[in-house]
Amino acid sequence: MKITVIGTGYVGLVSGACLAEMGNDVLCLDVDPHKIAILEQGGIPIHEPGLDQVVARNVAAGRLRFTTDVARSVAHGTLLFIAVGTPPDEDGSADLQYVLAAARNIGRHMTDYKVVVDKSTVPVGTADKVRAAIAEELARRQTGVRFAVVSNPEFLKEGAAVEDFMRPDRIIVGAEDEQAILLMRALYAPFQRSHDRLVVMDVRSAELTKYAANAMLATRISFMNELALLAERLGADIELVRQGIGSDPRIGFGFLYAGCGYGGSCFPKDVKALIRTASESGQELQVLRAVDSANEDQKRVLVEKITRRFGEDLSGRRFALWGLAFKPNTDDMREAPSRVLVDELILRGASVCAYDPIAMDEARRVFGPRPALSFAAQAMDALEHADALVIVTEWKEFRSPDFERIRGMLHQPVVFDGRNMFAPELLEAAGIEFHAIGRLTAAAAQRVSAAP
Ligand SMILES: NC(=O)c1ccc[n+]([C@@H]2O[C@H](COP(=O)([O-])OP(=O)(O)OC[C@H]3O[C@@H](n4cnc5c(N)ncnc54)[C@H](O)[C@@H]3O)[C@@H](O)[C@H]2O)c1
């Protein structure tokens, strides 16, 4: 099939490459000429495991191409995927300017039947706006070309995006146009050969499904984060509680890890956008409001633990920071809890030496030049002259470090584990003072016994 992907970011590039992998003829458009130049020179503008090979293979086979030429891109595909960003507007709603610009471009240039597929995460009712924008442009040109608008939200996870796209749990297709549904079924058939995982529904339900999924996952995280804070007060261990409840099949183990807050390009903005959509429709989503505000608080939980231990004034203190990306296996720093932590530590006079296996270039760009922030070439190098180590992202390479060496290198052997990576006994046996999120550490036990 001939496919155009509009927006060549995390979702667009992965979708385009994976669709080409199944033999489709894919043209990826982006308005960012720098991004397209990198791709045309054989580079990959983002870090996503396995993506470079899929892109290289399909470019070499002539099935995957890149362009900044809007007219050429609209002419190319019968299926036109919109995968542009939908960042939060000032009021928390999703900013649809890029989606609607893409829709207008389609209307300006299309000359035959097109299926326009919304892959971006968009509020309920956006397909109607996309349809209207295209129709308006067609009316301006006085052409009556037929088209369909389909909602096909994307559920891939950054860090495992290629795998998720190639082996989807489910494919949601919101559509009314029979021809469009047939094309979508044909397109996705190779991705679900063992059994059909494509669910066809009305467009609005499809749009809401995406938000509901992210809202549910964010809710589980905030719920566990709050329980972790309670566990600390009560002298319980959240990790044992997680295992205790996860074994119930109605609950399951997934997404029950307490930590220093969720970040990334999706959960924070999608939760806020759904709250906004709801209140605009006259309904308050009380649970989600709490999920959002609990997460904002949770991003500060490490700073609170650090100031409780070292005092509010951190002048002259130096902290080693492991992990910058909002989660492992990505270089994405959007809404990463590390951003709050670095800002807060520097604000209190501390300096930070950070290490991340992949996200340091992105972090340099995000933070800009700051005398109090430096970067280490290796994880252990970050510990030189540091008072304490703080872990924000659970990269695999941090899982089993040399604790004796950590103790030897830190001025004060203190570790703050924002992702509950380590068993308290291990560090405490190595003579390290250990602080985690809701874990029954010696430090937490001391707080409980000192409480009135
Ligand atoms: N990143 C994820 O993990 C993920 C997962 C599922 C869904 N989503 C959703 O998918 C959408 C895209 O997210 P992303 O992370 O890929 O964003 P991104 O910022 O990485 O990429 C968006 C791209 O669209 C380009 N663009 C903007 N306007 C354009 C236009 N008119 N024509 C052509 N290109 C244009 C931008 O230059 C950019 O390269 C969002 O709605 C997001 O919520 C993201």
Coordinates of C-alpha atoms in Angstrom, one line a residue, residues 51-356:
L51 CA 14.8 1.4 15.0
D52 CA 18.1 2.2 13.1
Q53 CA 18.2 -1.3 11.6
V54 CA 14.5 -1.2 10.5
V55 CA 15.0 2.2 8.9
A56 CA 18.2 1.3 7.2
R57 CA 16.8 -1.9 5.8
N58 CA 13.7 -0.3 4.4
V59 CA 15.5 2.8 3.0
A60 CA 17.9 0.4 1.2
A61 CA 15.0 -1.5 -0.2
G62 CA 13.4 1.7 -1.5
R63 CA 10.3 1.3 0.6
L64 CA 10.9 4.1 3.1
R65 CA 11.7 7.7 2.0
F66 CA 11.6 11.1 3.7
T67 CA 10.6 14.5 2.5
T68 CA 9.7 18.1 3.4
D69 CA 7.6 18.5 0.3
V70 CA 4.0 18.7 1.4
A71 CA 2.4 18.4 -2.1
R72 CA 4.5 15.3 -2.9
S73 CA 3.6 13.7 0.4
V74 CA -0.1 14.2 -0.1
A75 CA 0.0 12.8 -3.6
H76 CA 1.9 9.7 -2.5
G77 CA -0.3 7.9 0.0
T78 CA -3.8 6.5 -0.2
L79 CA -3.6 6.3 3.6
L80 CA -2.3 9.5 5.2
F81 CA -1.3 9.1 8.8
I82 CA -1.2 12.3 11.0
A83 CA 1.4 11.7 13.7
V84 CA 2.4 15.2 14.6
G85 CA 2.7 16.5 18.2
T86 CA -0.2 17.5 20.4
P87 CA 1.5 19.4 23.1
P88 CA -0.4 20.8 26.1
D89 CA -1.8 24.3 25.7
E90 CA -1.5 26.8 28.5
D91 CA -4.8 25.6 30.0
G92 CA -3.8 21.9 29.8
S93 CA -5.9 21.1 26.7
A94 CA -4.2 19.5 23.7
D95 CA -2.9 22.0 21.2
L96 CA -4.3 20.9 17.9
Q97 CA -2.6 23.5 15.7
Y98 CA -0.2 20.9 14.2
V99 CA -2.9 18.4 13.6
L100 CA -5.2 20.9 11.9
A101 CA -2.3 22.4 9.8
A102 CA -1.6 18.8 8.6
A103 CA -5.3 18.4 7.8
R104 CA -5.4 21.7 5.8
N105 CA -2.4 20.7 3.9
I106 CA -4.1 17.5 2.9
G107 CA -7.2 19.4 1.8
R108 CA -5.1 21.8 -0.2
H109 CA -3.3 19.1 -2.3
M110 CA -5.4 16.0 -2.5
T111 CA -6.8 15.0 -5.9
D112 CA -8.2 11.5 -5.2
Y113 CA -9.8 9.4 -2.5
K114 CA -7.7 9.5 0.8
V115 CA -8.1 7.9 4.2
V116 CA -6.8 10.4 6.7
V117 CA -5.7 8.5 9.9
D118 CA -5.3 10.4 13.2
K119 CA -2.5 8.6 15.0
S120 CA -1.7 11.6 17.2
T121 CA -3.3 11.5 20.6
V122 CA -6.2 13.9 20.2
P123 CA -9.3 14.9 22.2
V124 CA -12.7 13.5 21.5
G125 CA -14.2 15.4 18.6
T126 CA -10.9 16.1 16.8
A127 CA -11.8 13.8 13.8
D128 CA -14.7 16.1 13.2
K129 CA -12.4 19.1 13.2
V130 CA -9.9 17.4 10.9
R131 CA -12.8 16.5 8.6
A132 CA -14.0 20.1 8.6
A133 CA -10.6 21.5 7.9
I134 CA -10.1 19.3 4.9
A135 CA -13.6 20.0 3.6
E136 CA -13.0 23.7 3.9
E137 CA -9.9 23.5 1.8
L138 CA -11.6 21.3 -0.8
A139 CA -14.5 23.8 -0.9
R140 CA -12.0 26.6 -1.5
R141 CA -10.6 24.6 -4.4
Q142 CA -14.2 23.8 -5.5
T143 CA -13.4 20.1 -5.7
G144 CA -15.5 17.3 -4.3
V145 CA -12.9 14.6 -3.8
R146 CA -14.1 11.9 -1.4
F147 CA -12.1 11.2 1.8
A148 CA -12.6 9.4 5.2
V149 CA -11.2 10.3 8.6
V150 CA -10.2 7.5 10.8
S151 CA -9.0 7.4 14.4
N152 CA -6.2 5.0 15.0
P153 CA -4.5 5.9 18.3
E154 CA -1.0 4.6 19.0
F155 CA -0.1 2.6 22.1
L156 CA 3.6 2.1 21.6
K157 CA 5.9 2.6 24.5
E158 CA 9.1 4.7 24.0
G159 CA 12.0 2.4 24.6
A160 CA 10.2 -0.6 23.2
A161 CA 8.4 1.2 20.3
V162 CA 9.5 -1.1 17.4
E163 CA 8.6 -4.2 19.3
D164 CA 5.2 -2.7 20.4
F165 CA 4.3 -1.6 16.8
M166 CA 5.3 -5.0 15.3
R167 CA 3.5 -7.0 17.9
P168 CA 0.6 -4.8 19.1
D169 CA -1.7 -5.9 22.0
R170 CA -4.6 -4.3 20.2
I171 CA -5.2 -2.0 17.2
I172 CA -8.0 0.4 17.7
V173 CA -9.7 1.7 14.6
G174 CA -12.4 4.3 14.9
A175 CA -14.2 4.6 11.6
E176 CA -17.5 4.7 9.9
D177 CA -16.4 4.6 6.2
E178 CA -16.6 0.9 5.0
Q179 CA -13.8 1.3 2.4
A180 CA -11.6 2.9 5.1
I181 CA -12.2 0.0 7.5
L182 CA -11.3 -2.5 4.8
L183 CA -8.1 -0.7 4.0
M184 CA -7.2 -0.5 7.7
R185 CA -7.9 -4.2 8.2
A186 CA -5.6 -5.0 5.2
L187 CA -2.9 -2.7 6.4
Y188 CA -2.7 -4.2 9.9
A189 CA -3.3 -7.9 8.9
P190 CA 0.4 -8.7 8.8
F191 CA 0.9 -7.4 12.3
Q192 CA -1.6 -9.8 13.9
R193 CA -1.3 -13.1 12.1
S194 CA -1.9 -15.4 15.1
H195 CA -5.2 -13.8 16.0
D196 CA -7.2 -10.7 15.2
R197 CA -6.5 -7.9 17.6
L198 CA -8.1 -5.1 15.6
V199 CA -11.1 -3.5 17.3
V200 CA -13.4 -1.4 15.1
M201 CA -15.5 1.2 16.9
D202 CA -17.0 4.6 16.4
V203 CA -14.5 7.5 16.1
R204 CA -15.2 9.2 19.4
S205 CA -14.9 6.0 21.4
A206 CA -11.5 5.3 19.7
E207 CA -10.3 8.8 20.6
L208 CA -11.4 8.4 24.2
T209 CA -9.8 4.9 24.4
K210 CA -6.3 6.3 24.1
Y211 CA -6.8 8.8 26.9
A212 CA -8.5 6.2 29.1
A213 CA -5.5 3.9 28.7
N214 CA -3.0 6.5 29.7
A215 CA -5.2 7.8 32.5
M216 CA -5.6 4.3 33.9
L217 CA -1.8 3.7 33.9
A218 CA -1.1 7.1 35.4
T219 CA -3.7 6.4 38.1
R220 CA -2.0 3.2 39.1
I221 CA 1.3 5.0 39.4
S222 CA 0.0 7.9 41.5
F223 CA -2.0 5.5 43.7
M224 CA 1.2 3.5 44.5
N225 CA 3.2 6.6 45.0
E226 CA 0.8 7.9 47.6
L227 CA 0.7 4.5 49.3
A228 CA 4.5 4.5 49.3
L229 CA 4.4 7.8 51.3
L230 CA 1.9 6.2 53.7
A231 CA 4.0 3.1 54.0
E232 CA 7.0 5.2 55.0
R233 CA 4.9 6.8 57.8
L234 CA 3.5 3.5 59.0
G235 CA 6.7 1.5 58.8
A236 CA 5.6 -0.8 56.0
D237 CA 7.4 -1.7 52.8
I238 CA 5.7 -0.7 49.5
E239 CA 7.6 -3.3 47.5
L240 CA 6.1 -6.1 49.6
V241 CA 2.7 -4.5 49.3
R242 CA 3.1 -4.4 45.5
Q243 CA 3.9 -8.1 45.4
G244 CA 1.0 -8.8 47.8
I245 CA -1.6 -7.0 45.6
G246 CA -0.1 -7.7 42.2
S247 CA -0.7 -11.5 42.6
D248 CA -4.4 -10.8 42.5
P249 CA -5.3 -11.3 38.8
R250 CA -7.9 -8.5 39.0
I251 CA -5.0 -6.2 39.8
G252 CA -1.9 -7.6 38.1
F253 CA 1.7 -6.6 38.7
G254 CA 2.1 -4.0 35.9
F255 CA 2.5 -0.3 36.6
L256 CA 2.5 -0.7 40.4
Y257 CA 6.0 0.6 41.0
A258 CA 6.4 3.5 43.4
G259 CA 9.0 6.0 42.3
C260 CA 9.7 9.7 41.9
G261 CA 6.8 10.4 39.6
Y262 CA 5.9 9.8 36.0
G263 CA 7.0 12.0 33.2
G264 CA 7.4 11.7 29.4
S265 CA 5.6 13.1 26.5
C266 CA 2.3 11.3 27.1
F267 CA 1.1 10.7 30.6
P268 CA 1.3 14.2 32.0
K269 CA -0.1 15.9 29.0
D270 CA -2.8 13.3 28.3
V271 CA -4.0 13.3 31.9
K272 CA -4.3 17.1 31.9
A273 CA -6.0 17.1 28.5
L274 CA -8.6 14.6 29.6
I275 CA -9.3 16.6 32.7
R276 CA -9.8 19.6 30.5
T277 CA -12.0 17.8 27.9
A278 CA -14.1 16.6 30.8
S279 CA -14.5 20.0 32.5
E280 CA -15.4 21.6 29.1
S281 CA -18.1 19.0 28.8
G282 CA -19.4 19.9 32.2
Q283 CA -18.0 16.9 34.2
E284 CA -15.2 17.0 36.7
L285 CA -12.8 14.0 36.8
Q286 CA -12.0 14.1 40.4
V287 CA -9.9 11.0 40.4
L288 CA -7.7 12.2 37.6
R289 CA -7.2 15.6 39.1
A290 CA -5.8 13.9 42.2
V291 CA -3.7 11.7 40.0
D292 CA -2.2 14.7 38.3
S293 CA -1.5 16.7 41.5
A294 CA -0.1 13.7 43.4
N295 CA 2.3 13.3 40.5
E296 CA 3.4 16.9 40.7
D297 CA 4.1 16.4 44.4
Q298 CA 5.9 13.2 43.8
K299 CA 8.4 14.8 41.4
R300 CA 9.6 16.7 44.5
V301 CA 9.8 13.7 46.8
L302 CA 13.6 13.2 46.3
V303 CA 14.3 16.9 47.0
E304 CA 12.3 16.6 50.2
K305 CA 14.3 13.5 51.2
I306 CA 17.6 15.2 50.4
T307 CA 16.8 18.5 52.2
R308 CA 15.5 16.5 55.2
R309 CA 18.9 14.7 55.3
F310 CA 21.3 17.6 54.3
G311 CA 19.2 20.7 55.2
E312 CA 17.5 23.3 53.1
D313 CA 20.7 25.1 52.3
L314 CA 22.7 22.9 50.0
S315 CA 25.5 25.4 49.2
G316 CA 28.7 23.6 48.7
R317 CA 27.0 20.2 48.4
R318 CA 27.6 18.1 45.3
F319 CA 25.2 15.4 44.1
A320 CA 25.9 12.6 41.7
L321 CA 22.8 11.9 39.5
W322 CA 22.2 8.7 37.7
G323 CA 19.6 8.9 35.0
L324 CA 18.1 11.9 33.2
A325 CA 15.7 10.4 30.7
F326 CA 12.1 10.1 31.9
K327 CA 12.5 6.4 31.7
P328 CA 15.1 3.9 30.5
N329 CA 15.9 3.1 26.8
T330 CA 15.0 6.5 25.6
D331 CA 16.7 9.9 25.3
D332 CA 13.3 11.7 25.8
M333 CA 13.5 14.3 28.6
R334 CA 10.0 15.7 28.2
E335 CA 8.5 16.2 31.7
A336 CA 11.3 14.1 33.2
P337 CA 11.4 14.1 37.0
S338 CA 15.2 14.7 36.7
R339 CA 14.4 18.2 35.4
V340 CA 12.6 19.1 38.6
L341 CA 15.3 17.6 40.8
V342 CA 18.2 19.3 39.0
D343 CA 16.4 22.7 39.2
E344 CA 15.6 22.3 42.9
L345 CA 19.1 21.2 43.9
I346 CA 20.8 24.0 42.0
L347 CA 18.3 26.5 43.4
R348 CA 19.4 25.5 46.9
G349 CA 23.1 26.1 46.0
A350 CA 24.1 22.5 45.2
S351 CA 26.1 21.3 42.2
V352 CA 25.1 18.2 40.2
C353 CA 27.2 15.8 38.2
A354 CA 24.9 13.7 36.0
Y355 CA 25.3 10.6 34.0
D356 CA 22.8 9.0 31.6

